[in-house]
Amino acid sequence: MENLTLSQVVDELKIHHNEPLTEDRQGETLVLDAAEPKNFNGRRFYIESYGCQMNFNDSEIVAAILQQDGFGMTRNYEEADLILLNTCSIREKAEDTIRKRLRVLNNVKHQRKDVLVGVLGCMAERLKTSLLEQERIVDIVVGPDAYRDLPNLVAKSEEGQKMVNVLLSREETYGDISPVRLDNNGVTAFVSIMRGCDNMCAFCVVPFTRGRERSRNAYSIVAEVQDLVNKGYKEVTLLGQNVDSYKWENPDTKEMVTFAGLLELVALVSPRLRVRFSTSHPKDMTDDVLHTMARYDNICKYIHLPVQSGSSAVLKAMNRTYDREWYLDRVAAIRRILPTCAISTDIIAGFCGETAENHAETLSIQDLVKYEMAYMFMYSERPGTLAARRYADDVPTEVKNQRLQQIIAQQNEHSLIRNQQDLGKVVCVLVEKPSKRSNDDLCGRSDQNKMVIFPRENYQIGDYVDVLVEHCTSASLRGKAIGLSNFGQ
Ligand code: SAH
Ligand code: SF4
Ligand code: F3S
């Protein structure tokens, strides 16, 4: 595929994407994915993932690397020879959770001395060798760019050495590795399009744990998406810390692929494939991306656009490189170009130096945008970040918490208002799984990424179903199916 131009690749793909796959073949693929590898070496690994979607996708890459080396997979850590925790450092709480988990695993290690415990991911990268001193049960520490070295590290560790590889890379994208899908609903999948981050938001540990930003080969992305479609997947989410700065030069043609270009290539793989992406950065989100979204029905009209704060002064201290006006201009562009688009966000309460007035500005920007959904956090100082070095973490915890509660309460109202706007409408739902509450109900997401629940009848996981929305809460929509959707046909 490497010698074709990107538009030729797309033409190639168009030939294949309509080939139907029977239900039983989808099942087969999934079973094969999770089965013992042909070169099974008698040992099994177990992996648990924490943190962001990119970290979950990394676990799927780790699973592929280990399977290639002959490891079997197990979903029960008590029968594993190698227990891996893929960790997150984003807030102190995330690291506390991992330390608690390691306490639990201590018992396993007491019972079976030859079990190996590995810590992967951002906490491994942040703490490096000191993690071995702090957590004595850990045998292997591996950073996010060193997963290809895992088989070697495990082999050495089996001889009794503690092993660490936390080298960061400027090139590694794992582009050639086909991830083993671990959450296997067989319907939705994550596809990483880039790694690392070159921004230096003052509060954020990610540039330190994930290294420099690099974009993955566009061909390998399109090929992975095509492979997912062949296996019956119906939705992909393209992942990067800042997808808008995706940039890859085709070495053959010197053609530069931007995020808007990549989005188009992925959308063209199949009109029946839903395409999502995360995360957009307000400073880099171009109208070009919005126009591409407008052109393709299968690119979901949903944007996660983290604001962090509504105050220009706080945004400046955060080094977010945009201000309140710039952010609101981007929201206006979304409303203009994509009138039905849902917007969600991330908000941090109580960043260093945040005054009551600054906080009021966050509440007011929430009110102006009326986000469909938000992830809301109390500021947590991370060692080594710009904020930790430059500023005092001077907002008392009670005040941070009070502000956070206000932000959450307001968001709940807005989510409810946004969901009420869907009452009486028909939304197209991609069915993902049975509902948590009742096996007689199915649930899935609307184009706008809202969770929709409806009675199962004879609908199947993976169907696109038109649902008439009859009830809602701030968290979900509920309705009744009116038929299979002709989405993309
Ligand atoms: N790349 C994404 C964010 C990744 S981290 C972006 O730029 O938007 C996900 C979210 O965690 C951030 O958006 C931020 O809201 C939150 N976060 C990051 N560091 C934090 C910290 N030190 N304390 C509290 N929340 C934090
Ligand atoms: Fe962190 Fe900022 Fe990079 Fe997002 S853009 S990962 S918040 S440094
Ligand atoms: Fe956490 Fe690392 Fe993701 S710190 S949020 S797992 S990039």
Coordinates of C-alpha atoms and ligand atoms in Angstrom, one line a residue:
M1 CA 0.0 0.0 0.0
E2 CA 2.9 2.3 0.7
N3 CA 3.6 3.1 -2.9
L4 CA 0.1 4.4 -3.7
T5 CA -1.0 8.0 -3.2
L6 CA -3.5 8.6 -0.5
S7 CA -6.3 9.2 -2.9
Q8 CA -5.5 5.8 -4.6
V9 CA -5.6 4.1 -1.3
V10 CA -9.1 5.6 -0.7
D11 CA -10.2 4.3 -4.2
E12 CA -8.9 0.9 -3.3
L13 CA -10.7 0.9 0.0
K14 CA -14.0 2.0 -1.7
I15 CA -13.9 -1.2 -3.7
H16 CA -13.8 -3.4 -0.5
H17 CA -15.8 -1.6 2.1
N18 CA -19.2 -2.8 1.1
E19 CA -18.4 -6.5 1.4
P20 CA -20.9 -7.7 4.0
L21 CA -19.7 -9.8 6.9
T22 CA -22.0 -12.3 8.5
E23 CA -22.7 -12.3 12.2
D24 CA -20.9 -15.5 12.9
R25 CA -17.7 -14.3 11.2
Q26 CA -17.6 -11.3 13.5
G27 CA -17.8 -13.7 16.5
E28 CA -15.0 -15.8 15.0
T29 CA -12.7 -12.8 14.6
L30 CA -13.3 -11.8 18.2
V31 CA -12.6 -15.3 19.5
L32 CA -9.5 -15.5 17.4
D33 CA -8.3 -12.1 18.8
A34 CA -8.5 -13.3 22.3
A35 CA -7.3 -16.9 21.7
E36 CA -4.0 -18.5 22.6
P37 CA -1.4 -17.6 20.1
K38 CA -0.1 -20.4 17.8
N39 CA 3.4 -20.1 19.5
F40 CA 1.8 -20.2 23.0
N41 CA 4.7 -20.3 25.5
G42 CA 2.7 -21.7 28.4
R43 CA 2.5 -18.3 30.2
R44 CA -0.4 -15.9 30.4
F45 CA -0.6 -12.2 31.0
Y46 CA -3.3 -10.1 32.6
I47 CA -3.6 -6.4 32.0
E48 CA -5.6 -3.7 33.7
S49 CA -5.8 -0.2 32.3
Y50 CA -6.3 3.2 34.0
G51 CA -6.5 6.8 32.7
C52 CA -7.4 8.0 29.3
Q53 CA -8.6 6.3 26.1
M54 CA -5.1 6.5 24.7
N55 CA -3.9 4.4 27.6
F56 CA -6.6 1.8 27.0
N57 CA -5.5 1.7 23.4
D58 CA -1.9 1.3 24.5
S59 CA -2.9 -1.8 26.5
E60 CA -4.3 -3.3 23.3
I61 CA -0.9 -2.6 21.7
V62 CA 0.8 -4.3 24.6
A63 CA -1.5 -7.3 24.3
A64 CA -0.5 -7.6 20.6
I65 CA 3.2 -7.4 21.4
L66 CA 2.9 -10.1 24.1
Q67 CA 0.7 -12.4 22.0
Q68 CA 3.2 -12.2 19.2
D69 CA 5.8 -13.4 21.6
G70 CA 3.7 -16.4 22.6
F71 CA 2.0 -15.2 25.7
G72 CA -1.7 -16.2 26.2
M73 CA -4.1 -13.7 27.7
T74 CA -6.3 -14.1 30.8
R75 CA -9.1 -12.0 32.2
N76 CA -8.4 -13.4 35.7
Y77 CA -5.3 -12.2 37.5
E78 CA -5.2 -15.2 39.8
E79 CA -4.3 -17.4 36.8
A80 CA -1.8 -15.0 35.3
D81 CA 2.0 -15.4 35.2
L82 CA 2.5 -11.8 34.4
I83 CA 0.2 -9.1 35.9
L84 CA 0.4 -5.7 34.2
L85 CA -1.1 -2.4 35.4
N86 CA -1.2 0.3 32.7
T87 CA -1.2 3.4 34.9
C88 CA -2.1 7.1 34.9
S89 CA -0.5 10.1 36.6
I90 CA -2.9 12.9 35.6
R91 CA -4.0 13.6 39.2
E92 CA -2.7 12.4 42.6
K93 CA -5.8 10.4 43.1
A94 CA -5.0 8.4 39.9
E95 CA -1.7 7.4 41.4
D96 CA -3.3 6.6 44.8
T97 CA -5.6 4.1 43.0
I98 CA -2.7 2.3 41.5
R99 CA -0.9 2.1 44.8
K100 CA -4.0 0.6 46.4
R101 CA -4.2 -1.9 43.6
L102 CA -0.6 -2.9 44.1
R103 CA -1.4 -3.6 47.8
V104 CA -4.1 -6.1 46.7
L105 CA -1.7 -7.8 44.3
N106 CA 0.8 -8.2 47.1
N107 CA -1.3 -11.1 48.3
V108 CA -1.1 -12.8 45.0
K109 CA 2.6 -12.5 45.0
H110 CA 2.8 -14.0 48.5
Q111 CA 0.9 -17.0 47.3
R112 CA 2.8 -17.5 44.0
K113 CA 6.3 -16.2 44.2
D114 CA 7.0 -16.6 40.5
V115 CA 4.3 -14.2 39.4
L116 CA 5.8 -11.1 37.8
V117 CA 4.2 -7.7 38.4
G118 CA 4.8 -4.9 35.8
V119 CA 3.8 -1.2 36.0
L120 CA 3.4 0.3 32.6
G121 CA 2.3 3.8 31.3
C122 CA 2.5 7.3 32.7
M123 CA 3.2 6.5 36.4
A124 CA 6.0 4.2 35.3
E125 CA 7.4 7.0 33.2
R126 CA 7.0 9.6 35.9
L127 CA 8.6 7.6 38.7
K128 CA 11.1 5.5 36.8
T129 CA 13.4 3.4 39.0
S130 CA 12.1 5.1 42.2
L131 CA 8.9 3.1 41.7
L132 CA 10.9 -0.1 42.4
E133 CA 12.0 1.3 45.7
Q134 CA 8.6 2.6 46.7
E135 CA 6.6 -0.5 45.6
R136 CA 8.6 -3.6 46.4
I137 CA 6.3 -6.0 44.6
V138 CA 7.0 -4.4 41.3
D139 CA 9.4 -6.4 39.0
I140 CA 9.2 -4.5 35.7
V141 CA 8.7 -0.7 35.0
V142 CA 8.0 0.2 31.4
G143 CA 7.2 3.6 29.9
P144 CA 4.8 4.3 27.1
D145 CA 7.4 4.3 24.3
A146 CA 9.2 1.1 25.4
Y147 CA 6.5 -1.6 24.9
R148 CA 8.3 -3.4 22.1
D149 CA 11.0 -4.2 24.7
L150 CA 8.5 -6.0 27.0
P151 CA 9.2 -9.6 25.9
N152 CA 12.9 -9.0 26.6
L153 CA 12.2 -7.3 29.9
V154 CA 10.0 -10.1 31.0
A155 CA 12.6 -12.7 30.0
K156 CA 15.3 -11.0 32.0
S157 CA 13.0 -10.5 34.9
E158 CA 12.2 -14.2 35.0
E159 CA 15.9 -14.7 35.8
G160 CA 15.3 -12.6 38.9
Q161 CA 16.4 -9.1 37.8
K162 CA 14.2 -6.0 38.3
M163 CA 13.9 -4.4 34.9
V164 CA 13.2 -0.8 33.9
N165 CA 12.9 0.8 30.4
V166 CA 11.5 4.3 30.4
L167 CA 13.2 5.7 27.3
L168 CA 11.0 8.1 25.5
S169 CA 11.2 8.2 21.7
R170 CA 10.7 10.9 19.0
E171 CA 9.6 8.3 16.5
E172 CA 7.7 5.4 18.1
T173 CA 4.0 5.3 17.1
Y174 CA 3.5 1.5 17.1
G175 CA 2.0 2.2 13.6
D176 CA 2.7 -1.3 12.4
I177 CA 1.1 -3.1 15.4
S178 CA -2.4 -4.2 15.1
P179 CA -3.9 -3.8 18.5
V180 CA -5.7 -6.8 20.2
R181 CA -9.2 -5.4 21.0
L182 CA -9.7 -5.9 24.7
D183 CA -13.1 -4.4 25.4
N184 CA -14.5 -6.5 22.6
N185 CA -18.0 -5.3 22.1
G186 CA -17.0 -5.8 18.5
V187 CA -18.7 -2.5 17.6
T188 CA -16.5 0.4 18.7
A189 CA -12.8 0.8 18.7
F190 CA -10.1 3.3 19.5
V191 CA -7.4 4.1 16.9
S192 CA -4.4 6.2 18.1
I193 CA -3.3 8.7 15.4
M194 CA -0.5 10.3 17.3
R195 CA 1.5 10.1 20.6
G196 CA 2.9 12.6 23.1
C197 CA 2.2 16.3 23.5
D198 CA 4.2 19.4 22.6
N199 CA 2.0 21.8 24.6
M200 CA 3.1 22.8 28.0
C201 CA -0.1 23.4 29.9
A202 CA 1.2 24.4 33.3
F203 CA -0.9 21.9 35.3
C204 CA -0.3 18.9 33.1
V205 CA 2.0 15.9 33.5
V206 CA 1.4 14.4 30.1
P207 CA 4.3 16.1 28.2
F208 CA 6.6 14.5 30.8
T209 CA 5.1 11.1 30.8
R210 CA 4.4 10.8 27.1
G211 CA 7.2 12.8 25.5
R212 CA 7.2 14.7 22.3
E213 CA 4.3 14.8 19.9
R214 CA 4.6 12.6 16.8
S215 CA 2.0 11.7 14.2
R216 CA 1.4 8.2 13.0
N217 CA 1.7 7.2 9.3
A218 CA -1.7 8.0 7.6
Y219 CA -1.6 4.8 5.6
S220 CA -1.3 2.6 8.7
I221 CA -4.2 4.5 10.3
V222 CA -6.4 4.0 7.2
A223 CA -5.4 0.3 7.0
E224 CA -6.2 -0.3 10.6
V225 CA -9.6 1.3 10.2
Q226 CA -10.3 -0.8 7.1
D227 CA -9.3 -3.9 9.0
L228 CA -11.8 -2.9 11.8
V229 CA -14.5 -2.4 9.2
N230 CA -13.7 -5.9 7.7
K231 CA -14.1 -7.4 11.2
G232 CA -17.6 -5.8 11.5
Y233 CA -16.7 -2.7 13.7
K234 CA -19.1 0.2 13.2
E235 CA -17.4 3.1 15.0
V236 CA -13.8 4.3 15.4
T237 CA -12.6 7.1 17.7
L238 CA -9.3 8.7 16.5
L239 CA -7.2 9.5 19.5
G240 CA -4.5 12.1 20.3
Q241 CA -3.9 14.6 23.1
N242 CA -4.3 17.3 20.5
V243 CA -5.7 15.8 17.3
D244 CA -5.8 19.2 15.5
S245 CA -2.0 19.2 15.4
Y246 CA -1.8 15.9 13.5
K247 CA 0.6 16.3 10.7
W248 CA 2.2 13.6 8.6
E249 CA 4.3 13.9 5.5
N250 CA 4.0 11.2 2.9
P251 CA 7.6 10.3 2.2
D252 CA 6.8 9.3 -1.4
T253 CA 4.8 12.2 -2.6
K254 CA 5.8 14.8 0.0
E255 CA 2.0 15.4 0.4
M256 CA 1.2 16.8 3.9
V257 CA -1.7 15.2 5.6
T258 CA -3.4 17.4 8.2
F259 CA -6.0 16.3 10.7
A260 CA -8.8 17.6 8.3
G261 CA -7.3 15.4 5.6
L262 CA -6.9 12.4 7.8
L263 CA -10.5 12.7 9.0
E264 CA -11.7 12.7 5.4
L265 CA -9.6 9.6 4.5
V266 CA -11.1 7.8 7.5
A267 CA -14.6 8.9 6.8
L268 CA -14.2 7.6 3.2
V269 CA -13.4 4.0 4.4
S270 CA -17.1 3.3 4.7
P271 CA -20.2 5.5 4.8
R272 CA -21.6 3.0 7.4
L273 CA -18.7 3.6 9.8
R274 CA -19.1 6.3 12.4
V275 CA -16.0 8.4 13.0
R276 CA -15.3 10.2 16.3
F277 CA -12.2 11.9 17.6
S278 CA -10.7 13.3 20.7
T279 CA -9.2 15.6 21.9
S280 CA -9.6 18.9 20.1
H281 CA -7.5 21.8 21.3
P282 CA -9.2 25.2 21.2
K283 CA -6.0 26.9 20.0
D284 CA -5.6 24.6 17.0
M285 CA -9.1 23.6 16.0
T286 CA -9.5 24.9 12.4
D287 CA -12.6 25.7 10.4
D288 CA -11.2 23.3 7.9
V289 CA -11.9 20.4 10.3
L290 CA -15.4 21.7 10.9
H291 CA -16.1 21.9 7.2
T292 CA -14.9 18.4 6.8
M293 CA -17.2 17.3 9.5
A294 CA -20.1 19.1 7.8
R295 CA -19.4 17.2 4.5
Y296 CA -19.6 13.7 5.9
D297 CA -22.7 12.3 7.5
N298 CA -20.6 9.6 9.2
I299 CA -18.4 12.0 11.1
C300 CA -20.3 12.4 14.3
K301 CA -21.4 15.9 15.2
Y302 CA -19.7 15.9 18.6
I303 CA -16.6 17.8 19.7
H304 CA -14.8 17.5 23.0
L305 CA -13.3 21.0 23.4
P306 CA -11.7 21.3 26.9
V307 CA -11.9 24.9 28.2
Q308 CA -10.2 24.3 31.6
S309 CA -11.3 27.8 32.8
G310 CA -13.5 30.6 31.7
S311 CA -11.0 33.3 32.9
S312 CA -8.4 34.7 30.5
A313 CA -6.1 35.4 33.5
V314 CA -6.3 31.8 34.6
L315 CA -5.9 30.5 31.1
K316 CA -2.8 32.6 30.8
A317 CA -1.3 31.2 34.0
M318 CA -2.3 27.7 32.7
N319 CA -0.3 28.4 29.5
R320 CA -3.3 27.2 27.4
T321 CA -2.3 29.9 24.8
Y322 CA -5.9 31.0 24.1
D323 CA -8.2 33.3 26.0
R324 CA -11.9 33.4 26.8
E325 CA -12.7 35.4 23.6
W326 CA -10.7 33.0 21.4
Y327 CA -12.5 30.0 22.9
L328 CA -15.9 31.6 22.4
D329 CA -15.0 32.4 18.8
R330 CA -14.3 28.7 18.3
V331 CA -17.6 27.7 19.8
A332 CA -19.3 30.3 17.5
A333 CA -17.6 28.7 14.5
I334 CA -18.9 25.3 15.6
R335 CA -22.4 26.7 15.9
R336 CA -22.2 28.4 12.5
I337 CA -20.7 25.5 10.5
L338 CA -22.3 22.6 12.4
P339 CA -25.5 23.8 13.9
T340 CA -26.5 20.4 15.4
C341 CA -23.0 19.7 16.9
A342 CA -22.8 18.8 20.6
I343 CA -19.9 20.2 22.6
S344 CA -18.4 18.7 25.8
T345 CA -15.5 20.0 27.8
D346 CA -13.0 19.6 30.7
I347 CA -12.9 22.1 33.6
I348 CA -10.4 22.4 36.4
A349 CA -11.6 24.1 39.6
G350 CA -9.2 25.9 41.9
F351 CA -6.0 26.3 39.8
C352 CA -3.2 28.3 41.4
G353 CA -4.2 31.9 42.0
E354 CA -7.8 31.4 41.0
T355 CA -10.0 34.1 42.6
A356 CA -13.7 34.1 43.2
E357 CA -14.1 36.4 40.2
N358 CA -12.1 34.0 38.0
H359 CA -14.3 31.1 39.2
A360 CA -17.4 33.2 38.4
E361 CA -16.1 33.5 34.8
T362 CA -15.9 29.7 34.5
L363 CA -19.5 29.5 35.6
S364 CA -20.4 32.2 33.1
I365 CA -18.6 30.5 30.2
Q366 CA -20.4 27.3 31.1
D367 CA -23.7 29.2 30.9
L368 CA -22.8 30.8 27.6
V369 CA -21.9 27.5 25.9
K370 CA -24.3 25.1 27.7
Y371 CA -22.2 22.1 27.2
E372 CA -23.9 18.7 26.6
M373 CA -21.4 17.1 29.0
A374 CA -18.3 17.9 31.0
Y375 CA -15.5 16.2 32.9
M376 CA -14.8 18.3 36.0
F377 CA -11.8 18.1 38.3
M378 CA -10.3 19.7 41.3
Y379 CA -6.8 21.0 40.5
S380 CA -4.2 18.5 41.7
E381 CA -0.6 19.6 41.7
R382 CA 1.8 17.3 39.8
P383 CA 5.5 17.3 40.6
G384 CA 7.7 18.7 37.9
T385 CA 5.0 20.6 36.0
L386 CA 5.3 24.3 35.3
A387 CA 2.7 25.1 37.9
A388 CA 4.4 23.1 40.6
R389 CA 7.6 24.9 39.9
R390 CA 6.2 28.4 39.4
Y391 CA 3.1 28.8 41.5
A392 CA 1.8 28.1 44.9
D393 CA -1.1 25.6 45.1
D394 CA -2.9 28.3 47.1
V395 CA -6.6 27.6 46.8
P396 CA -7.6 25.7 49.9
T397 CA -9.1 22.2 49.3
E398 CA -12.5 23.2 50.7
V399 CA -12.7 26.1 48.4
K400 CA -11.6 24.0 45.4
N401 CA -14.3 21.5 46.3
Q402 CA -17.0 24.2 46.8
R403 CA -16.2 25.6 43.4
L404 CA -16.2 22.1 41.8
Q405 CA -19.6 21.4 43.3
Q406 CA -21.0 24.6 41.8
I407 CA -19.5 23.8 38.4
I408 CA -21.0 20.2 38.6
A409 CA -24.4 21.4 39.7
Q410 CA -24.6 23.9 36.9
Q411 CA -23.4 21.3 34.4
N412 CA -26.1 18.9 35.5
E413 CA -28.7 21.5 34.7
H414 CA -27.2 22.2 31.3
S415 CA -27.0 18.5 30.5
L416 CA -30.6 18.1 31.4
I417 CA -31.6 21.1 29.2
R418 CA -29.6 19.7 26.3
N419 CA -31.2 16.3 26.7
Q420 CA -34.7 17.8 26.9
Q421 CA -34.0 19.4 23.5
D422 CA -34.0 15.8 22.1
L423 CA -37.5 14.9 23.5
G424 CA -39.8 14.0 20.6
K425 CA -37.0 13.7 18.1
V426 CA -35.8 10.6 16.3
V427 CA -32.1 9.9 16.9
C428 CA -29.9 7.3 15.2
V429 CA -28.3 5.0 17.8
L430 CA -25.4 2.6 17.3
V431 CA -26.2 -0.3 19.7
E432 CA -23.3 -1.1 21.9
K433 CA -24.5 -3.4 24.7
P434 CA -27.4 -4.4 26.9
S435 CA -28.3 -1.7 29.3
K436 CA -26.8 -1.9 32.8
R437 CA -30.1 -1.9 34.6
S438 CA -32.0 -4.5 32.5
N439 CA -31.1 -7.1 30.0
D440 CA -34.4 -6.4 28.2
D441 CA -33.0 -3.0 27.2
L442 CA -30.2 -2.1 24.8
C443 CA -28.1 1.0 24.9
G444 CA -25.8 2.9 22.6
R445 CA -24.9 6.4 21.6
S446 CA -26.5 9.0 19.4
D447 CA -24.5 10.9 16.8
Q448 CA -24.1 13.6 19.5
N449 CA -22.6 11.0 21.8
K450 CA -25.6 10.9 24.2
M451 CA -26.3 7.5 25.8
V452 CA -29.7 6.3 24.6
I453 CA -31.6 3.3 26.2
F454 CA -34.6 1.5 24.6
P455 CA -36.4 -1.8 24.8
R456 CA -34.4 -4.6 23.0
E457 CA -37.2 -6.2 20.9
N458 CA -35.3 -8.0 18.2
Y459 CA -32.5 -5.5 17.7
Q460 CA -28.9 -6.6 17.9
I461 CA -25.6 -5.2 19.1
G462 CA -24.0 -3.4 16.2
D463 CA -27.3 -2.3 14.6
Y464 CA -28.1 1.3 13.8
V465 CA -31.5 1.9 15.2
D466 CA -33.8 5.0 14.9
V467 CA -35.1 5.7 18.3
L468 CA -37.9 8.1 19.2
V469 CA -36.8 9.9 22.4
E470 CA -39.6 10.0 25.0
H471 CA -37.8 10.6 28.4
C472 CA -34.5 11.9 29.6
T473 CA -32.4 12.6 32.6
S474 CA -29.2 14.7 32.7
A475 CA -27.2 11.5 32.0
S476 CA -29.2 9.7 29.3
L477 CA -32.1 9.5 26.8
R478 CA -34.8 6.9 26.8
G479 CA -37.2 6.0 24.0
K480 CA -38.6 3.4 21.7
A481 CA -37.2 2.0 18.5
I482 CA -39.0 2.8 15.4
G483 CA -36.9 0.7 13.0
L484 CA -33.5 0.0 11.7
S485 CA -31.8 3.2 10.5
N486 CA -30.7 3.6 6.9
F487 CA -27.7 5.5 8.0
G488 CA -25.0 5.6 5.3
Q489 CA -27.0 3.6 2.8
Ligands
SAH1 N1 -5.0 16.7 26.0 C1 -6.2 17.1 26.6 C2 -6.3 16.7 28.0 C3 -5.7 15.5 28.6 S1 -5.8 15.3 30.3 C4 -6.4 18.6 26.4 O1 -5.5 19.3 26.2 O2 -7.5 19.0 26.6 C5 -7.5 15.4 30.6 C6 -8.0 16.4 31.5 O3 -7.5 16.2 32.8 C7 -7.5 17.8 31.1 O4 -8.3 18.4 30.1 C8 -7.7 18.6 32.4 O5 -9.0 19.1 32.6 C9 -7.5 17.5 33.5 N2 -6.2 17.6 34.2 C10 -5.0 17.5 33.7 N3 -4.1 17.8 34.6 C11 -4.7 18.1 35.8 C12 -4.3 18.4 37.1 N4 -3.1 18.5 37.4 N5 -5.3 18.6 38.0 C13 -6.6 18.4 37.7 N6 -7.0 18.1 36.5 C14 -6.1 17.9 35.5
SF4_2 FE1 -1.7 18.2 28.8 FE2 -2.1 20.5 27.6 FE3 -1.0 18.5 26.3 FE4 -3.6 18.3 26.9 S1 -2.6 19.8 25.5 S2 -2.1 16.7 27.2 S3 -3.6 19.4 28.9 S4 -0.1 19.6 28.0
F3S3 FE1 -3.3 9.6 32.4 FE2 -1.2 9.4 30.9 FE3 -3.6 9.5 29.9 S1 -1.3 10.6 32.7 S2 -4.7 10.7 31.3 S3 -2.8 7.9 31.2 S4 -1.7 10.3 29.0

